[in-house]
Short mmCIF file of C-alpha atoms in Angstrom, two decimals:
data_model
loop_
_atom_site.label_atom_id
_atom_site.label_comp_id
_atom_site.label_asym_id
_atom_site.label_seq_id
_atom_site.Cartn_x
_atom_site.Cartn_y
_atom_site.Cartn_z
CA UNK A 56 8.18 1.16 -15.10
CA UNK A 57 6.19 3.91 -13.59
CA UNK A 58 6.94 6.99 -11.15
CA UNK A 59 5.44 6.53 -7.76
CA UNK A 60 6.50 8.81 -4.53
CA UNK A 61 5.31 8.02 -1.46
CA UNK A 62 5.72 9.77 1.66
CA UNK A 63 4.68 9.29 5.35
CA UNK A 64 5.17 6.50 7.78
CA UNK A 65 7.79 6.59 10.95
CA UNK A 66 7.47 5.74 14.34
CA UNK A 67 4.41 5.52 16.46
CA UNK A 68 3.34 4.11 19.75
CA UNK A 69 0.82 0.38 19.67
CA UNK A 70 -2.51 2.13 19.40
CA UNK A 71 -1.68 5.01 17.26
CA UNK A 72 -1.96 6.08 13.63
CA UNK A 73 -0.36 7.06 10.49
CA UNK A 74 -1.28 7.95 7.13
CA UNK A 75 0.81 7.16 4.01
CA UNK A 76 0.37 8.76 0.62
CA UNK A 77 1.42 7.83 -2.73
CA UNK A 78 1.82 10.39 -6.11
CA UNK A 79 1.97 9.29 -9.21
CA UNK A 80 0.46 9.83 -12.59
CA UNK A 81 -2.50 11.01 -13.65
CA UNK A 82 -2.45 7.73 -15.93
CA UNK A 83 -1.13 5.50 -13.23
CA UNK A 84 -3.75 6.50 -10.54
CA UNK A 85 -6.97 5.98 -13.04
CA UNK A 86 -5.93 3.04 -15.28
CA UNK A 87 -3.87 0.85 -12.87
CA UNK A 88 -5.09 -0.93 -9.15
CA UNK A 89 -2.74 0.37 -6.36
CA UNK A 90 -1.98 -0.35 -3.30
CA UNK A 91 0.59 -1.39 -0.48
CA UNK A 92 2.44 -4.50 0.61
CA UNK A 93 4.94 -4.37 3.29
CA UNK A 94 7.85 -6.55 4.22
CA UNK A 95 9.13 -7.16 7.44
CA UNK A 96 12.82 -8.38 8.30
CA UNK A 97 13.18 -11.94 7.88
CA UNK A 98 9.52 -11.78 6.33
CA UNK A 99 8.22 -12.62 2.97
CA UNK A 100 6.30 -9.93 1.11
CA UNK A 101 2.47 -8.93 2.76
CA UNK A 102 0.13 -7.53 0.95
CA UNK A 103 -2.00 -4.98 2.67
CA UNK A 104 -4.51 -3.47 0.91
CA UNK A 105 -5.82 -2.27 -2.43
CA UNK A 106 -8.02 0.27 -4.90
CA UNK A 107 -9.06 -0.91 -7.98
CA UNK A 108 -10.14 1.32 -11.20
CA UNK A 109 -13.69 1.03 -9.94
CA UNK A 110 -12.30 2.62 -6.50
CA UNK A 111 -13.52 -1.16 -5.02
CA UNK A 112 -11.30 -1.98 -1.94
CA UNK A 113 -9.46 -4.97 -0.86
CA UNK A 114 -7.58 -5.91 2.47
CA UNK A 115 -5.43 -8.51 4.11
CA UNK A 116 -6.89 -9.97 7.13
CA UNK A 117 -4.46 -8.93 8.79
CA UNK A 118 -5.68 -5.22 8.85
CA UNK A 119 -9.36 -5.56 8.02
CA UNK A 120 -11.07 -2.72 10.09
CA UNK A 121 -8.13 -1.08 11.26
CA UNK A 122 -6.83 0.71 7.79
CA UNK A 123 -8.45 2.31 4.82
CA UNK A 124 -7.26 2.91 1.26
CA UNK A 125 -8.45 5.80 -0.64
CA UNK A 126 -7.05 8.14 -3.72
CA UNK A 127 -7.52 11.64 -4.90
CA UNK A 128 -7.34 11.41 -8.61
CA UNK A 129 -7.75 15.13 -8.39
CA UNK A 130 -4.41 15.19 -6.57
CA UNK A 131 -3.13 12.07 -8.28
CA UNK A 132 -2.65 10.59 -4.80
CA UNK A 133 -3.40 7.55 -2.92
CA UNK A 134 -3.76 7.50 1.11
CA UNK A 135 -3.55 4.02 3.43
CA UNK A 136 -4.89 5.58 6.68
CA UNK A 137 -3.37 3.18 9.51
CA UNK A 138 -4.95 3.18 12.92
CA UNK A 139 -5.13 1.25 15.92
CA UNK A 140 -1.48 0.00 14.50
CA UNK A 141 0.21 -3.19 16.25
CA UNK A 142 4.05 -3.84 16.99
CA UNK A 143 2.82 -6.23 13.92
CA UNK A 144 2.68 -3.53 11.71
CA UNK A 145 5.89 -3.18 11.70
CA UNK A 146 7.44 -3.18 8.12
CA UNK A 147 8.99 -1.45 5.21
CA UNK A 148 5.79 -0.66 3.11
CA UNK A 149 5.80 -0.27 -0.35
CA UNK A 150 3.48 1.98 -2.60
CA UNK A 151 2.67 -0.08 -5.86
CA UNK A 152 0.47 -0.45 -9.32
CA UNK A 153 -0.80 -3.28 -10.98
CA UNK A 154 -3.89 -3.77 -13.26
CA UNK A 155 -4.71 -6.82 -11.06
CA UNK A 156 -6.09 -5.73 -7.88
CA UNK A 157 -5.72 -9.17 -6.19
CA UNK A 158 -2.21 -9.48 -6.60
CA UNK A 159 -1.10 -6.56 -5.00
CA UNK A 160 -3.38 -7.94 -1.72
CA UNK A 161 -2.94 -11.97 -2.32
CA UNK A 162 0.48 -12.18 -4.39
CA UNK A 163 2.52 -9.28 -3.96
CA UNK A 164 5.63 -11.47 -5.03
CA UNK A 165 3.88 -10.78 -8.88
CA UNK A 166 3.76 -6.85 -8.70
CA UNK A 167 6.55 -6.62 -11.78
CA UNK A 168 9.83 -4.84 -11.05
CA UNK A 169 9.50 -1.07 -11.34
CA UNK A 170 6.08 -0.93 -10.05
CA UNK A 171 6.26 -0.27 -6.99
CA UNK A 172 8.35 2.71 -5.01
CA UNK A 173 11.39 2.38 -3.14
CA UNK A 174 9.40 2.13 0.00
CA UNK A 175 8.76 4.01 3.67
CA UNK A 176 9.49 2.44 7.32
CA UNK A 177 6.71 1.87 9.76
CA UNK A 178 8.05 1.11 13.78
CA UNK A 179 5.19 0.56 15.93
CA UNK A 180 6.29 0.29 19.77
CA UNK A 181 4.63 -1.33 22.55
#
């Protein structure tokens, strides 16, 4: 099980942006992958994008072009920087590690229990 805080997200008109951030261990930030999947109501589990040891990226489809995962090891922190968000968008995202960077993108459903944070709401309105 590992510590992971994440903070950001909240409402925001179609078109606009937000940036969510993620702290968690020194350990956790250099020798795990994170990243974000999201869930919607009524949705199964989306991966959205990912940040491997190597600081290689990975993104769904979905949001290719439109958001950007970083981290500050410095600041043990990791950033998804969301813009030119969609009424799609919309979801409970979820800040979480795994030493499998795929999974966390393809097959969020694997990301074990305790790995990943209790989550942050996203509302994008028309």
């Amino acid at each position: 099980q590992v510590q992971l805080v994440e903070s950001g997200g909240g409402s925001v008109q179609a078109g606009g942006s937000l940036r969510l951030s993620c702290t968690a261990s020194i350990y956790i930030i250099t020798a795990y992958s994170m990243g974000w999947f999201r869930q919607a109501p009524g949705k199964e589990r989306e991966g959205v994008a990912s940040i491997d040891t190597d600081n290689n990226t990975y993104y769904a489809d979905s949001v290719k072009g439109r958001f950007s995962i970083s981290k500050d090891s410095a600041q043990n922190t990791l950033y998804l920087q969301m813009n030119s968000l969609k009424p799609d968008d919309t979801a409970m995202y979820y800040c979480a590690a795994d030493r499998r960077p795929w999974v966390l993108v393809e097959e969020p459903d694997l990301v074990p229990a305790g790995y990943w944070d209790r989550g942050t709401q996203v509302t994008v309105t028309e």
